[in-house]
CSV table of C-alpha atoms and ligand atoms in Angstrom, one decimal:
chain,number,residue,atom,x,y,z
A,1,UNK,CA,-3.6,-11.6,11.9
A,2,UNK,CA,-5.4,-15.0,11.0
A,3,UNK,CA,-7.4,-14.3,14.1
A,4,UNK,CA,-7.5,-11.2,13.5
A,5,UNK,CA,-9.5,-11.6,9.5
A,6,UNK,CA,-10.9,-14.6,10.8
A,7,UNK,CA,-13.1,-12.6,13.1
A,8,UNK,CA,-13.8,-9.5,11.0
A,9,UNK,CA,-14.9,-11.9,8.5
A,10,UNK,CA,-17.5,-13.6,11.7
A,11,UNK,CA,-18.6,-10.0,12.4
A,12,UNK,CA,-18.9,-8.5,9.4
A,13,UNK,CA,-20.8,-11.8,7.9
A,14,UNK,CA,-22.8,-11.8,11.3
A,15,UNK,CA,-23.9,-8.2,10.6
A,16,UNK,CA,-25.1,-9.3,6.4
A,17,UNK,CA,-22.1,-6.7,5.3
A,18,UNK,CA,-20.3,-9.6,3.1
A,19,UNK,CA,-21.5,-13.4,1.5
A,20,UNK,CA,-18.9,-15.5,2.8
A,21,UNK,CA,-19.8,-18.2,-0.7
A,22,UNK,CA,-18.4,-14.3,-2.1
A,23,UNK,CA,-15.0,-14.1,-0.4
A,24,UNK,CA,-14.0,-17.6,-1.0
A,25,UNK,CA,-15.1,-16.6,-5.2
A,26,UNK,CA,-12.4,-13.2,-4.7
A,27,UNK,CA,-9.4,-16.0,-3.2
A,28,UNK,CA,-10.6,-18.9,-6.0
A,29,UNK,CA,-9.9,-15.9,-8.6
A,30,UNK,CA,-7.0,-14.7,-6.7
A,31,UNK,CA,-5.3,-17.7,-6.0
A,32,UNK,CA,-5.9,-19.5,-9.6
A,33,UNK,CA,-7.0,-17.8,-11.7
A,34,UNK,CA,-5.4,-14.2,-12.0
A,35,UNK,CA,-1.9,-14.5,-11.8
A,36,UNK,CA,1.8,-13.4,-13.7
A,37,UNK,CA,0.9,-16.3,-16.5
A,38,UNK,CA,-1.7,-13.6,-17.8
A,39,UNK,CA,0.8,-10.9,-18.2
A,40,UNK,CA,3.1,-13.4,-19.9
A,41,UNK,CA,0.7,-14.0,-22.5
A,42,UNK,CA,0.5,-10.5,-22.9
A,43,UNK,CA,4.0,-10.4,-23.9
A,44,UNK,CA,4.8,-13.3,-25.8
A,45,UNK,CA,1.8,-12.0,-27.7
A,46,UNK,CA,3.2,-9.0,-28.3
A,47,UNK,CA,7.1,-9.8,-29.0
A,48,UNK,CA,5.1,-12.2,-31.7
A,49,UNK,CA,2.3,-9.8,-32.8
A,50,UNK,CA,4.1,-6.1,-34.4
A,51,UNK,CA,0.3,-4.5,-34.4
A,52,UNK,CA,-0.4,-5.6,-30.8
A,53,UNK,CA,2.9,-4.3,-29.5
A,54,UNK,CA,2.6,-1.0,-31.0
A,55,UNK,CA,-1.3,-0.9,-30.0
A,56,UNK,CA,-0.1,-2.2,-26.7
A,57,UNK,CA,2.6,1.7,-26.1
A,58,UNK,CA,-0.2,3.5,-27.2
A,59,UNK,CA,-3.2,1.4,-25.4
A,60,UNK,CA,-2.1,-0.9,-23.0
A,61,UNK,CA,-6.5,-0.9,-21.4
A,62,UNK,CA,-7.1,-1.8,-24.3
A,63,UNK,CA,-4.9,-4.1,-25.8
A,64,UNK,CA,-4.7,-6.0,-22.3
A,65,UNK,CA,-8.4,-6.3,-22.2
A,66,UNK,CA,-8.9,-7.4,-25.5
A,67,UNK,CA,-7.1,-11.3,-24.4
A,68,UNK,CA,-9.5,-10.8,-21.8
A,69,UNK,CA,-7.4,-9.6,-18.7
A,70,UNK,CA,-9.9,-6.7,-17.5
A,71,UNK,CA,-10.7,-6.2,-13.2
A,72,UNK,CA,-9.6,-4.3,-10.2
A,73,UNK,CA,-6.4,-2.5,-10.7
A,74,UNK,CA,-6.2,-2.8,-14.2
A,75,UNK,CA,-8.3,-0.3,-15.0
A,76,UNK,CA,-5.5,2.6,-16.4
A,77,UNK,CA,-2.7,1.0,-17.8
A,78,UNK,CA,0.5,2.0,-19.2
A,79,UNK,CA,3.0,-1.0,-20.8
A,80,UNK,CA,6.8,0.3,-21.3
A,81,UNK,CA,9.2,-1.8,-23.2
A,82,UNK,CA,12.8,-2.5,-22.8
A,83,UNK,CA,15.6,-2.1,-25.0
A,84,UNK,CA,19.3,-1.4,-25.1
A,85,UNK,CA,19.2,1.1,-24.4
A,86,UNK,CA,16.8,2.0,-22.2
A,87,UNK,CA,15.4,-0.3,-18.9
A,88,UNK,CA,11.9,0.6,-17.3
A,89,UNK,CA,11.1,-0.7,-13.8
A,90,UNK,CA,8.8,-0.1,-11.7
A,91,UNK,CA,7.5,0.0,-8.0
A,92,UNK,CA,4.8,2.2,-5.8
A,93,UNK,CA,6.7,4.3,-3.4
A,94,UNK,CA,3.4,5.2,-1.3
A,95,UNK,CA,2.7,1.6,-0.7
A,96,UNK,CA,2.1,-1.6,-2.9
A,97,UNK,CA,-0.2,-0.8,-6.6
A,98,UNK,CA,0.6,-2.6,-8.8
A,99,UNK,CA,-1.6,-4.6,-11.9
A,100,UNK,CA,-3.5,-7.8,-10.5
A,101,UNK,CA,-5.6,-8.6,-13.7
A,102,UNK,CA,-2.1,-8.9,-15.4
A,103,UNK,CA,0.5,-9.5,-12.3
A,104,UNK,CA,-1.9,-11.0,-9.4
A,105,UNK,CA,-1.5,-10.3,-6.0
A,106,UNK,CA,2.6,-8.1,-5.5
A,107,UNK,CA,5.1,-10.3,-3.7
A,108,UNK,CA,6.1,-9.2,-0.1
A,109,UNK,CA,8.9,-7.2,-1.1
A,110,UNK,CA,7.5,-5.8,-3.6
A,111,UNK,CA,5.6,-4.0,-0.9
A,112,UNK,CA,8.0,-4.1,1.4
A,113,UNK,CA,10.4,-0.3,2.7
A,114,UNK,CA,13.6,-0.9,1.4
A,115,UNK,CA,12.5,-1.6,-1.9
A,116,UNK,CA,9.7,1.6,-2.1
A,117,UNK,CA,12.6,3.7,-1.1
A,118,UNK,CA,16.0,1.7,-2.8
A,119,UNK,CA,13.6,0.9,-6.3
A,120,UNK,CA,14.3,5.5,-6.8
A,121,UNK,CA,17.6,6.3,-5.2
A,122,UNK,CA,20.2,3.4,-6.3
A,123,UNK,CA,18.0,1.2,-9.0
A,124,UNK,CA,20.7,-0.1,-10.5
A,125,UNK,CA,21.9,-1.8,-6.6
A,126,UNK,CA,18.9,-2.9,-6.2
A,127,UNK,CA,18.5,-4.3,-10.3
A,128,UNK,CA,22.5,-5.9,-8.5
A,129,UNK,CA,21.3,-7.7,-6.1
A,130,UNK,CA,17.8,-9.8,-8.6
A,131,UNK,CA,20.5,-10.6,-10.3
A,132,UNK,CA,20.6,-7.4,-12.9
A,133,UNK,CA,24.0,-5.9,-14.3
A,134,UNK,CA,22.8,-3.5,-17.4
A,135,UNK,CA,25.1,-2.4,-19.3
A,136,UNK,CA,26.1,2.1,-18.7
A,137,UNK,CA,24.9,2.8,-21.8
A,138,UNK,CA,21.2,1.7,-20.9
A,139,UNK,CA,18.9,4.3,-19.1
A,140,UNK,CA,17.2,3.5,-16.4
A,141,UNK,CA,13.3,4.9,-15.7
A,142,UNK,CA,11.9,3.6,-12.7
A,143,UNK,CA,7.5,4.4,-12.5
A,144,UNK,CA,5.7,4.6,-10.0
A,145,UNK,CA,2.2,3.6,-9.6
A,146,UNK,CA,-0.3,5.0,-8.2
A,147,UNK,CA,-4.1,4.4,-7.2
A,148,UNK,CA,-4.9,5.8,-11.3
A,149,UNK,CA,-2.4,4.1,-13.5
A,150,UNK,CA,-0.4,1.1,-13.2
A,151,UNK,CA,2.6,-0.5,-15.3
A,152,UNK,CA,3.6,-3.6,-17.1
A,153,UNK,CA,6.9,-4.4,-18.2
A,154,UNK,CA,7.4,-6.0,-21.9
A,155,UNK,CA,11.0,-7.0,-21.2
A,156,UNK,CA,13.6,-7.8,-24.4
A,157,UNK,CA,12.9,-10.5,-26.2
A,158,UNK,CA,15.7,-13.6,-25.6
A,159,UNK,CA,18.0,-14.1,-29.0
A,160,UNK,CA,17.3,-17.0,-30.3
A,161,UNK,CA,13.5,-17.5,-30.1
A,162,UNK,CA,12.6,-17.5,-33.2
A,163,UNK,CA,11.0,-19.8,-33.7
A,164,UNK,CA,8.7,-20.2,-30.8
A,165,UNK,CA,5.3,-19.9,-30.7
A,166,UNK,CA,3.0,-17.5,-28.6
A,167,UNK,CA,3.0,-20.7,-25.1
A,168,UNK,CA,6.7,-21.3,-25.6
A,169,UNK,CA,7.8,-17.8,-25.7
A,170,UNK,CA,4.3,-16.7,-22.5
A,171,UNK,CA,7.1,-19.6,-20.2
A,172,UNK,CA,10.4,-17.3,-20.8
A,173,UNK,CA,8.3,-14.3,-19.1
A,174,UNK,CA,9.2,-13.7,-15.0
A,175,UNK,CA,6.4,-12.2,-12.8
A,176,UNK,CA,9.6,-10.4,-11.7
A,177,UNK,CA,10.9,-10.1,-16.0
A,178,UNK,CA,7.5,-7.6,-16.6
A,179,UNK,CA,8.4,-5.7,-12.9
A,180,UNK,CA,11.9,-4.4,-14.4
A,181,UNK,CA,13.5,-6.4,-11.6
A,182,UNK,CA,14.6,-9.3,-14.2
A,183,UNK,CA,15.4,-10.0,-17.4
A,184,UNK,CA,13.6,-13.0,-19.1
A,185,UNK,CA,14.4,-16.5,-19.7
A,186,UNK,CA,16.9,-17.4,-22.3
A,187,UNK,CA,15.5,-20.7,-24.1
A,188,UNK,CA,16.4,-23.9,-22.5
A,189,UNK,CA,17.5,-21.7,-19.2
A,190,UNK,CA,16.0,-23.4,-16.4
A,191,UNK,CA,12.8,-21.8,-14.7
B,1,FE,FE1,0.7,1.8,-4.1
């Protein structure tokens, strides 16, 4: 794969279709600037600020953009909030659609055929494999991402976090908790 990518890059550069410096900027952006820390800041702000929480649920694209997180694969965002009664989980059954500006690039398992099929057929079983056991009374809703719409799960705010700053709250928000295959960490729990 490495060789194939390098060969393609060489041919495209020689033909003048791409600029290697621009490619380096793109790669650096996704390696160092864009990732789940962005989404964690969005969730922390929603936990701390009820007005922002409402805005996020009504117009996630605009609310997220107000924090500076915009760009490809994040043009049409929908945020869904977990509660005691309802747990949201995101999949792309067709391929690997994922909200890049807030979560970065998708993990390998998200792109795998077993996750994509089993998330819709037996979400509770998949969650258990991720170590998430929900009460039987909690309804699980699975959202299928598309090329148009990308989802961000707002996990439930853990107990014992009343005095924490937004920055401290963001540290509790894991990538998986924003896909719905995990929960937010409790304060003091190991990262
Ligand atoms: Fe997809």
